[in-house]
Coordinates of C-alpha atoms in Angstrom, one line a residue:
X5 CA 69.1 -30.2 382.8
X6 CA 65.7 -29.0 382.2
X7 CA 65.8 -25.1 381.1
X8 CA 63.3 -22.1 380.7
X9 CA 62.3 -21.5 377.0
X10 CA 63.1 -18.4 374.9
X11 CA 60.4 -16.1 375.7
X12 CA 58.3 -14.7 372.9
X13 CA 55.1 -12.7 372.4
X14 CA 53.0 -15.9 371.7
X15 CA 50.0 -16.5 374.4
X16 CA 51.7 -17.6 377.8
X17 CA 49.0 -20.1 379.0
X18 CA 50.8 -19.8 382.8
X19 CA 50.2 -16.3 382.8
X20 CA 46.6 -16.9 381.5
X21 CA 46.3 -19.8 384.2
X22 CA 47.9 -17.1 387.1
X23 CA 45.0 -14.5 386.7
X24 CA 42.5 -17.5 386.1
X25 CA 43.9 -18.7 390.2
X26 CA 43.5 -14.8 390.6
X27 CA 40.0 -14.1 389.7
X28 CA 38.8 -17.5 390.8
X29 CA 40.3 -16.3 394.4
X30 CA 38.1 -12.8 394.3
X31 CA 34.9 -14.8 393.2
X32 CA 35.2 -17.3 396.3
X33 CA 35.6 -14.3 398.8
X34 CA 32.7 -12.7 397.6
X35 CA 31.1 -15.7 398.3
X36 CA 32.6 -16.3 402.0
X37 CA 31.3 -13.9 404.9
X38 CA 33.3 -15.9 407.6
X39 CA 36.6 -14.7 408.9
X40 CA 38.7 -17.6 408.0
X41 CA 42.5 -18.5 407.4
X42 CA 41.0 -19.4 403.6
X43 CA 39.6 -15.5 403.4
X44 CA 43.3 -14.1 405.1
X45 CA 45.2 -16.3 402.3
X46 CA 43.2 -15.2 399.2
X47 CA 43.5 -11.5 400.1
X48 CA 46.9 -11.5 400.5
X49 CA 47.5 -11.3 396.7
X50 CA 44.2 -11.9 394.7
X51 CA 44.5 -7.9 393.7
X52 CA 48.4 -8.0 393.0
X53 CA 48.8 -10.8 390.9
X54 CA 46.8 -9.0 388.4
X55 CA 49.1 -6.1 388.6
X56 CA 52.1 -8.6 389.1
X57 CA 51.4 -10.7 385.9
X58 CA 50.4 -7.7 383.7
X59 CA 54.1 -6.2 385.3
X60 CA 55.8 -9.3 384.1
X61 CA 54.2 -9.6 380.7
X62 CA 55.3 -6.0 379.8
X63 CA 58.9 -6.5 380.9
X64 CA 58.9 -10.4 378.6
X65 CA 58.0 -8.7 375.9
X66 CA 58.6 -4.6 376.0
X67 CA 56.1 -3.8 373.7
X68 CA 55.1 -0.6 375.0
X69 CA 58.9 0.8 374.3
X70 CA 56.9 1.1 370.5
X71 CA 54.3 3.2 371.2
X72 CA 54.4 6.6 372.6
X73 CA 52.8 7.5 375.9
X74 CA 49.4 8.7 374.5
X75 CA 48.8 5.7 372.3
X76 CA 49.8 3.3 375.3
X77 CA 47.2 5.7 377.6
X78 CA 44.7 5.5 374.3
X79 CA 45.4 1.7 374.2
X80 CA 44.1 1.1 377.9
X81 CA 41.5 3.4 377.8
X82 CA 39.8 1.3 375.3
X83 CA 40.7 -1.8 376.7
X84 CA 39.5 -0.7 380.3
X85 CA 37.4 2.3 380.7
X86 CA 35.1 1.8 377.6
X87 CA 34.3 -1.9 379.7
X88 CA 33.6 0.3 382.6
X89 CA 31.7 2.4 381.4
X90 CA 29.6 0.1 379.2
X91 CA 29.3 -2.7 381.9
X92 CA 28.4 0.4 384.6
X93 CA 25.4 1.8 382.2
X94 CA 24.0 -2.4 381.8
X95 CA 24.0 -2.1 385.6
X96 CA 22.4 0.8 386.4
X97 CA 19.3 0.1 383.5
X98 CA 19.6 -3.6 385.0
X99 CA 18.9 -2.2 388.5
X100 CA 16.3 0.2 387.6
X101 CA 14.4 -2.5 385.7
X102 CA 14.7 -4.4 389.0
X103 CA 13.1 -1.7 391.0
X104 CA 10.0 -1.0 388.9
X105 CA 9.2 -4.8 389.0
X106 CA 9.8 -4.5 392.7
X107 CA 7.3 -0.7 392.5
X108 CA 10.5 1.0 394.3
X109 CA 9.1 4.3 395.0
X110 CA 10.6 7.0 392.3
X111 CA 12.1 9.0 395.1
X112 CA 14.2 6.0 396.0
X113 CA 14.9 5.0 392.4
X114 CA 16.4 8.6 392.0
X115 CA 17.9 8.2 395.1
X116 CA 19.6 5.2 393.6
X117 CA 20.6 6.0 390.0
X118 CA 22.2 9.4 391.3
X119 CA 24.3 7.4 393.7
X120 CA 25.9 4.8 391.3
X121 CA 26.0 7.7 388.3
X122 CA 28.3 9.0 390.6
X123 CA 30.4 6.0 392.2
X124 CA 30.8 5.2 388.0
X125 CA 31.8 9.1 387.1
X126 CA 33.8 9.5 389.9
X127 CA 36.0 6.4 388.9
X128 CA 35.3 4.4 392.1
X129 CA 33.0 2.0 390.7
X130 CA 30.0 -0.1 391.3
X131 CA 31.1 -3.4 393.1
X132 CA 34.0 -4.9 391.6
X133 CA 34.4 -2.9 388.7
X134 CA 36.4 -0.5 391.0
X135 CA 39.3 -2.7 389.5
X136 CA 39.1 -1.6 386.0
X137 CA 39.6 2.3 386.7
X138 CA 42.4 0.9 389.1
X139 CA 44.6 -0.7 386.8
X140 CA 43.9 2.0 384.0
X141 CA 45.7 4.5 386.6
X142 CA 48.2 2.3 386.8
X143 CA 49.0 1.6 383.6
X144 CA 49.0 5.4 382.7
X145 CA 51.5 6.2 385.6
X146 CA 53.5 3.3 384.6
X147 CA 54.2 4.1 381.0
X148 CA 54.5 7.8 382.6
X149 CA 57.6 6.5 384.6
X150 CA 59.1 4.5 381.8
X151 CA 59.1 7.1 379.6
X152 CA 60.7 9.4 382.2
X153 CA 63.8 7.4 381.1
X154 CA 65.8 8.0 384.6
X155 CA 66.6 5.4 387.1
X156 CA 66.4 8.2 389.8
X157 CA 62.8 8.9 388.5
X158 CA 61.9 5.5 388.9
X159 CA 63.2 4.7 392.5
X160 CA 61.7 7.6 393.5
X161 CA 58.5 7.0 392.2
X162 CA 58.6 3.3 394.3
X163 CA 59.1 5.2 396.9
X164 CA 56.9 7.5 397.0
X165 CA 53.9 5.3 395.7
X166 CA 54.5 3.6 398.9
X167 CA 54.3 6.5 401.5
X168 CA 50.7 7.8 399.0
X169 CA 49.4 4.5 399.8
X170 CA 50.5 4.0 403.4
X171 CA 49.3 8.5 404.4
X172 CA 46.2 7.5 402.4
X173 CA 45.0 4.1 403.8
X174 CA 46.0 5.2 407.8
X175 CA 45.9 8.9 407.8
X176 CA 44.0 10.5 405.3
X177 CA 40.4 8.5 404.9
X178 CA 39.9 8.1 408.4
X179 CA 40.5 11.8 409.1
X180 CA 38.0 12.2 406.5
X181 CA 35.3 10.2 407.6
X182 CA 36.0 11.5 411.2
X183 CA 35.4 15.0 409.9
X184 CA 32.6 14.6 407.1
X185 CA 29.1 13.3 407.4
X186 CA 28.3 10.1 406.0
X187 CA 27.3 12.0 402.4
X188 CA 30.4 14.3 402.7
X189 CA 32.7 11.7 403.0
X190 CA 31.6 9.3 400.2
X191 CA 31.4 12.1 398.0
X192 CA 35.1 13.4 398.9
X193 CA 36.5 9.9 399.0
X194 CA 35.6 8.3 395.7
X195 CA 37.9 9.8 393.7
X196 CA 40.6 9.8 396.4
X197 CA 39.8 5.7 396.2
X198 CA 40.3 5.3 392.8
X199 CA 43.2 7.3 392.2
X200 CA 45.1 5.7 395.4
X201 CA 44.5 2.1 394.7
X202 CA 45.5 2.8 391.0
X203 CA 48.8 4.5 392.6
X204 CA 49.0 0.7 394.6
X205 CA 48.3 -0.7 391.0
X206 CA 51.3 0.7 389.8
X207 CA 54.1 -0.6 392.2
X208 CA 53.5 -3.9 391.9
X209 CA 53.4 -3.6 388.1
X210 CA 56.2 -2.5 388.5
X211 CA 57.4 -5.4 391.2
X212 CA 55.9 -7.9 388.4
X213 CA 58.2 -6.1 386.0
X214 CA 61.5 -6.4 388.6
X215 CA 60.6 -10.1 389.0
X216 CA 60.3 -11.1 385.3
X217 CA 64.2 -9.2 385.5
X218 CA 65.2 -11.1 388.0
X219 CA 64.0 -14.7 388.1
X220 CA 64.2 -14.6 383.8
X221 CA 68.3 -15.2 384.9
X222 CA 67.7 -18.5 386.9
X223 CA 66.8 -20.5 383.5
X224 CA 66.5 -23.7 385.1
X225 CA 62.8 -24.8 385.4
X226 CA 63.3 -26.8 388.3
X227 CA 65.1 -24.6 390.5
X228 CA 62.5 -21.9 389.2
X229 CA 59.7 -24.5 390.4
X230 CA 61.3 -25.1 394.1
X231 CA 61.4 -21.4 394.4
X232 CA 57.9 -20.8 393.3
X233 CA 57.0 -23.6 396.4
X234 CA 58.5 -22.0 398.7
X235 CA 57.3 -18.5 397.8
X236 CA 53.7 -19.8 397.1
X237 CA 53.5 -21.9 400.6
X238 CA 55.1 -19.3 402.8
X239 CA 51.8 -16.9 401.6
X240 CA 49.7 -19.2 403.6
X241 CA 50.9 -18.8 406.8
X242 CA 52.5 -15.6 406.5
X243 CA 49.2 -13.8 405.8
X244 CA 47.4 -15.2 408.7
X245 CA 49.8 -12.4 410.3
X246 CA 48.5 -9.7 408.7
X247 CA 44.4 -9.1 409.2
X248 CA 42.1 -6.5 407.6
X249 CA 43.3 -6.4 404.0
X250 CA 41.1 -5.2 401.7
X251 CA 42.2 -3.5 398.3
X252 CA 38.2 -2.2 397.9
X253 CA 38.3 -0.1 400.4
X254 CA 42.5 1.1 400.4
X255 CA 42.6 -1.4 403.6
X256 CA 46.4 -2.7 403.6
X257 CA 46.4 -4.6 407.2
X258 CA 47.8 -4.3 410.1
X259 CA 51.1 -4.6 408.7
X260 CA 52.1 -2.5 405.8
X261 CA 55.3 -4.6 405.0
X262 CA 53.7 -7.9 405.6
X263 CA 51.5 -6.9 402.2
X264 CA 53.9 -6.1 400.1
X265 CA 56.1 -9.2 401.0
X266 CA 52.8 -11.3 400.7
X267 CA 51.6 -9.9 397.1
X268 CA 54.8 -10.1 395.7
X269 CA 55.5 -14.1 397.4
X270 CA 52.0 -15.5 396.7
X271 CA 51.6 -13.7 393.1
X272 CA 55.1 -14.9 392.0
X273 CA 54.6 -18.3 394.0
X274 CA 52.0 -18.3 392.0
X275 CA 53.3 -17.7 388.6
X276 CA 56.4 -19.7 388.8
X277 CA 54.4 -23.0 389.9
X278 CA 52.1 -22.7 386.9
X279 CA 54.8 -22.4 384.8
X280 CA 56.3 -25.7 385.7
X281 CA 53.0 -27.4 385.7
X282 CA 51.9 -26.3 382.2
X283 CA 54.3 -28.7 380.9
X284 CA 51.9 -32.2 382.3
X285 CA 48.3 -29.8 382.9
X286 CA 46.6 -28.2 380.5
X287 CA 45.2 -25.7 382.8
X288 CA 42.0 -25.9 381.2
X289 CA 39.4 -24.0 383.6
X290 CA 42.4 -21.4 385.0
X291 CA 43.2 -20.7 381.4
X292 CA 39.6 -20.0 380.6
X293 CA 39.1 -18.2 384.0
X294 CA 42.1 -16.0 383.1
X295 CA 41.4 -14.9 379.5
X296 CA 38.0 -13.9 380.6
X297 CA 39.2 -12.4 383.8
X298 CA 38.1 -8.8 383.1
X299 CA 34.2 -10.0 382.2
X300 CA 34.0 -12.7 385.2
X301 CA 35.3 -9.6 387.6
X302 CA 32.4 -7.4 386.0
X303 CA 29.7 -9.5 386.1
X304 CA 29.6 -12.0 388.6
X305 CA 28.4 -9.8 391.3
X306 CA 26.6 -6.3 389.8
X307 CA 24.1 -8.6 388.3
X308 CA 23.1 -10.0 391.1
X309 CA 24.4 -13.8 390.2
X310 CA 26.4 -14.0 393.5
X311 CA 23.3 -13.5 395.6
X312 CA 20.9 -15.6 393.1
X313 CA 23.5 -18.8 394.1
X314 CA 23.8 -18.2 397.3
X315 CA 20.0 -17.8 398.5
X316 CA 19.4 -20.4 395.9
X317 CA 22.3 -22.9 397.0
X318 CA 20.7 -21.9 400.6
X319 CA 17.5 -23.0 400.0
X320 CA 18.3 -26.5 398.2
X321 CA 21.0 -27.6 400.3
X322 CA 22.1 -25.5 403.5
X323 CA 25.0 -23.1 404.1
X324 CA 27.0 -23.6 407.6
X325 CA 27.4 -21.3 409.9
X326 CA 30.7 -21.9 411.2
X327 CA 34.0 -21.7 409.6
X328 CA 35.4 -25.5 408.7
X329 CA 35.4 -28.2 405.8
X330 CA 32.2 -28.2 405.8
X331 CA 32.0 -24.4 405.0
X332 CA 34.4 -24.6 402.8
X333 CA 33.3 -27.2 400.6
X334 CA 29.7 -25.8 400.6
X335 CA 31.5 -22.3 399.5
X336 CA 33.4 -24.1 396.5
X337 CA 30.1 -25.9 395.3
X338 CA 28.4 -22.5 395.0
X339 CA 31.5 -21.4 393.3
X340 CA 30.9 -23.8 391.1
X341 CA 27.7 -23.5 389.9
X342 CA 28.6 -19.3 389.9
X343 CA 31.1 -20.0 387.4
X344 CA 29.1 -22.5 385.3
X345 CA 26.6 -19.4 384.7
X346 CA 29.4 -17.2 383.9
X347 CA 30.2 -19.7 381.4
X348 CA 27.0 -18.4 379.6
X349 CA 27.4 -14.8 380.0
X350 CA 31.4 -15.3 378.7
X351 CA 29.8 -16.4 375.7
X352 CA 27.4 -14.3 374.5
X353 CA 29.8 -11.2 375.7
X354 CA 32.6 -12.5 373.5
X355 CA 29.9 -13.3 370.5
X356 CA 27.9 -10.1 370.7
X357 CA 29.2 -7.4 372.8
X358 CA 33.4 -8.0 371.9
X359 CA 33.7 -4.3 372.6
X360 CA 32.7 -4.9 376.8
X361 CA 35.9 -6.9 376.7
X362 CA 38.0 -3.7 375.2
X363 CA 38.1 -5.9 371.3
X364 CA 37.0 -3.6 368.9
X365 CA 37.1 -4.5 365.1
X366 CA 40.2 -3.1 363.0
X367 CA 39.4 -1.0 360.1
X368 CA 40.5 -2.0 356.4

């Protein structure tokens, strides 16, 4: 009988591999504009296996029971929001380079740099680094709850994460933007985003924390691996039953429960398949994906990479139309050569700018 290893605070290359699938999955459907099943499948649970793997690696190895709550929020903050920050300022000097090659009128240019100084203030982030101030809330109300020490704290606050989400996503943005202008409402709902979708963040760290409990008691690998299958194939056709999800914008689908079965299914599917496989495939590319994760997620669209491939891919080859193989194959070659120049800018990020990446050197 094959069984599950001790766990220990070594490097788990599945878990890297899991949130290399993960950001791989965010960077294609950036790329794809086509409703397709492909686009249904990846949204189900490219946001929460980020939160579901960083759940699951804090229950393994329950390093955050050593520090108190303001060195675990201190921890994060320099891990997260000094990225944020630093990759938000690159952007908005990277964009108004771009408009005074372009002769942008100065009006517009103002126009522009007050808008994204305050989508970067306001926490809800330029592009995709929404993500970052989103799982800093969540790690913050997560180590809030665990230190609460009750079991009746913590149920509750499942609970009522849920019902935030749910009032937020169908009751309380689009009685905003029925009631504001355009301006009003961008300027009321920014904050509201961020704080929501880190509230979302938080339960399924905290489902990624359940689950490590739970499957960590089935110790044999194969029986973990046929459960991860099943889990990770059922995601495919269950969330072509659930349309409009969209973490961005607090969009949760047409059926609330339906996402929270499918993060949880595809994220663990996920995680327990890559586990088996780790042992015959080195994972290479997923691995590298995942331990640079937080500078692909940053980069590969606010520097306008994305659209240089695409018109570029465009005008070289050709880009169908319709939703198919064809499509899809065209989509994954310009993922491809997206990810070969993120290659570059990995490189000299780790090399020269460590600290984008949250690493900053220790003190003797």
């Amino acid at each position: 009988m094959s069984e599950l290893p001790n766990s220990s605070k070594e490097r788990k290359k599945y878990l890297d591999a899991a949130k290399g699938w993960g950001i791989t999955m965010v960077v294609f459907g950036h790329i794809t504009s086509l409703g397709n099943p492909i686009d249904l499948w990846f949204a189900a649970y490219k946001i929460p296996i980020f939160f579901i793997v960083s759940g699951y690696l804090l229950c393994m190895r329950q390093s955050f029971r050593k520090m108190s709550a303001s060195q675990y929020i201190w921890k994060h903050f320099k891990s997260l929001m000094i990225p944020y920050f630093g990759y938000s300022a690159i952007v908005m000097l990277y964009n108004m380079l771009v408009c005074l090659m372009k002769g942008t009128g100065r009006a517009q240019m103002y126009s522009k740099f007050v808008y994204q100084a305050y989508t970067t203030l306001s926490l809800r982030g330029i592009s995709a680094l929404w993500f970052l101030p989103a799982l800093f809330f969540a790690q913050v109300i997560f180590i809030l709850v665990m230190k609460a020490k009750s079991n009746l704290v913590r149920i509750a606050s499942g609970i009522l994460s849920v019902v935030i989400t749910v009032y937020t996503s169908d009751t309380l943005l689009p009685m905003l933007k029925a009631m504001l202008t355009e301006r009003q409402y961008k300027i009321v709902s920014f904050p509201i985003l961020a704080v929501s979708k880190g509230i979302l963040g938080f339960w399924f760290i905290g489902a990624g924390y359940l689950c490590f409990m739970l499957f960590s008691k089935i110790k044999e690998r194969n029986l973990r691996f046929v459960i991860g299958a099943v889990m990770f194939v059922a995601t495919i056709f269950l969330s072509q039953r659930n349309l409009h999800v969209d973490i961005n914008l607090l969009r949760i689908g047409d059926s609330h429960l339906m996402f929270y079965i499918n993060g949880i299914l595809g994220s663990m599917g996920t995680i327990l398949v890559l586990e088996y496989l780790e042992k015959w495939w080195k994972m290479t590319y997923l691995e590298f994906a995942g331990k640079n994760s937080l500078i692909i997620m940053a980069t590969h669209g606010t520097l306008g990479f994305k659209v240089l491939v695409i018109k570029g891919w465009k005008a070289i080859y050709t880009l169908s139309e319709t939703a198919g193989p064809r499509y899809y194959l065209e989509c994954t070659g310009i993922l491809a050569e997206l990810m070969l120049i993120e290659c570059g800018v990995v490189s000299i990020i780790n090399q020269y700018f460590p600290w984008l990446t949250g690493k900053f050197k220790k003190k003797n």
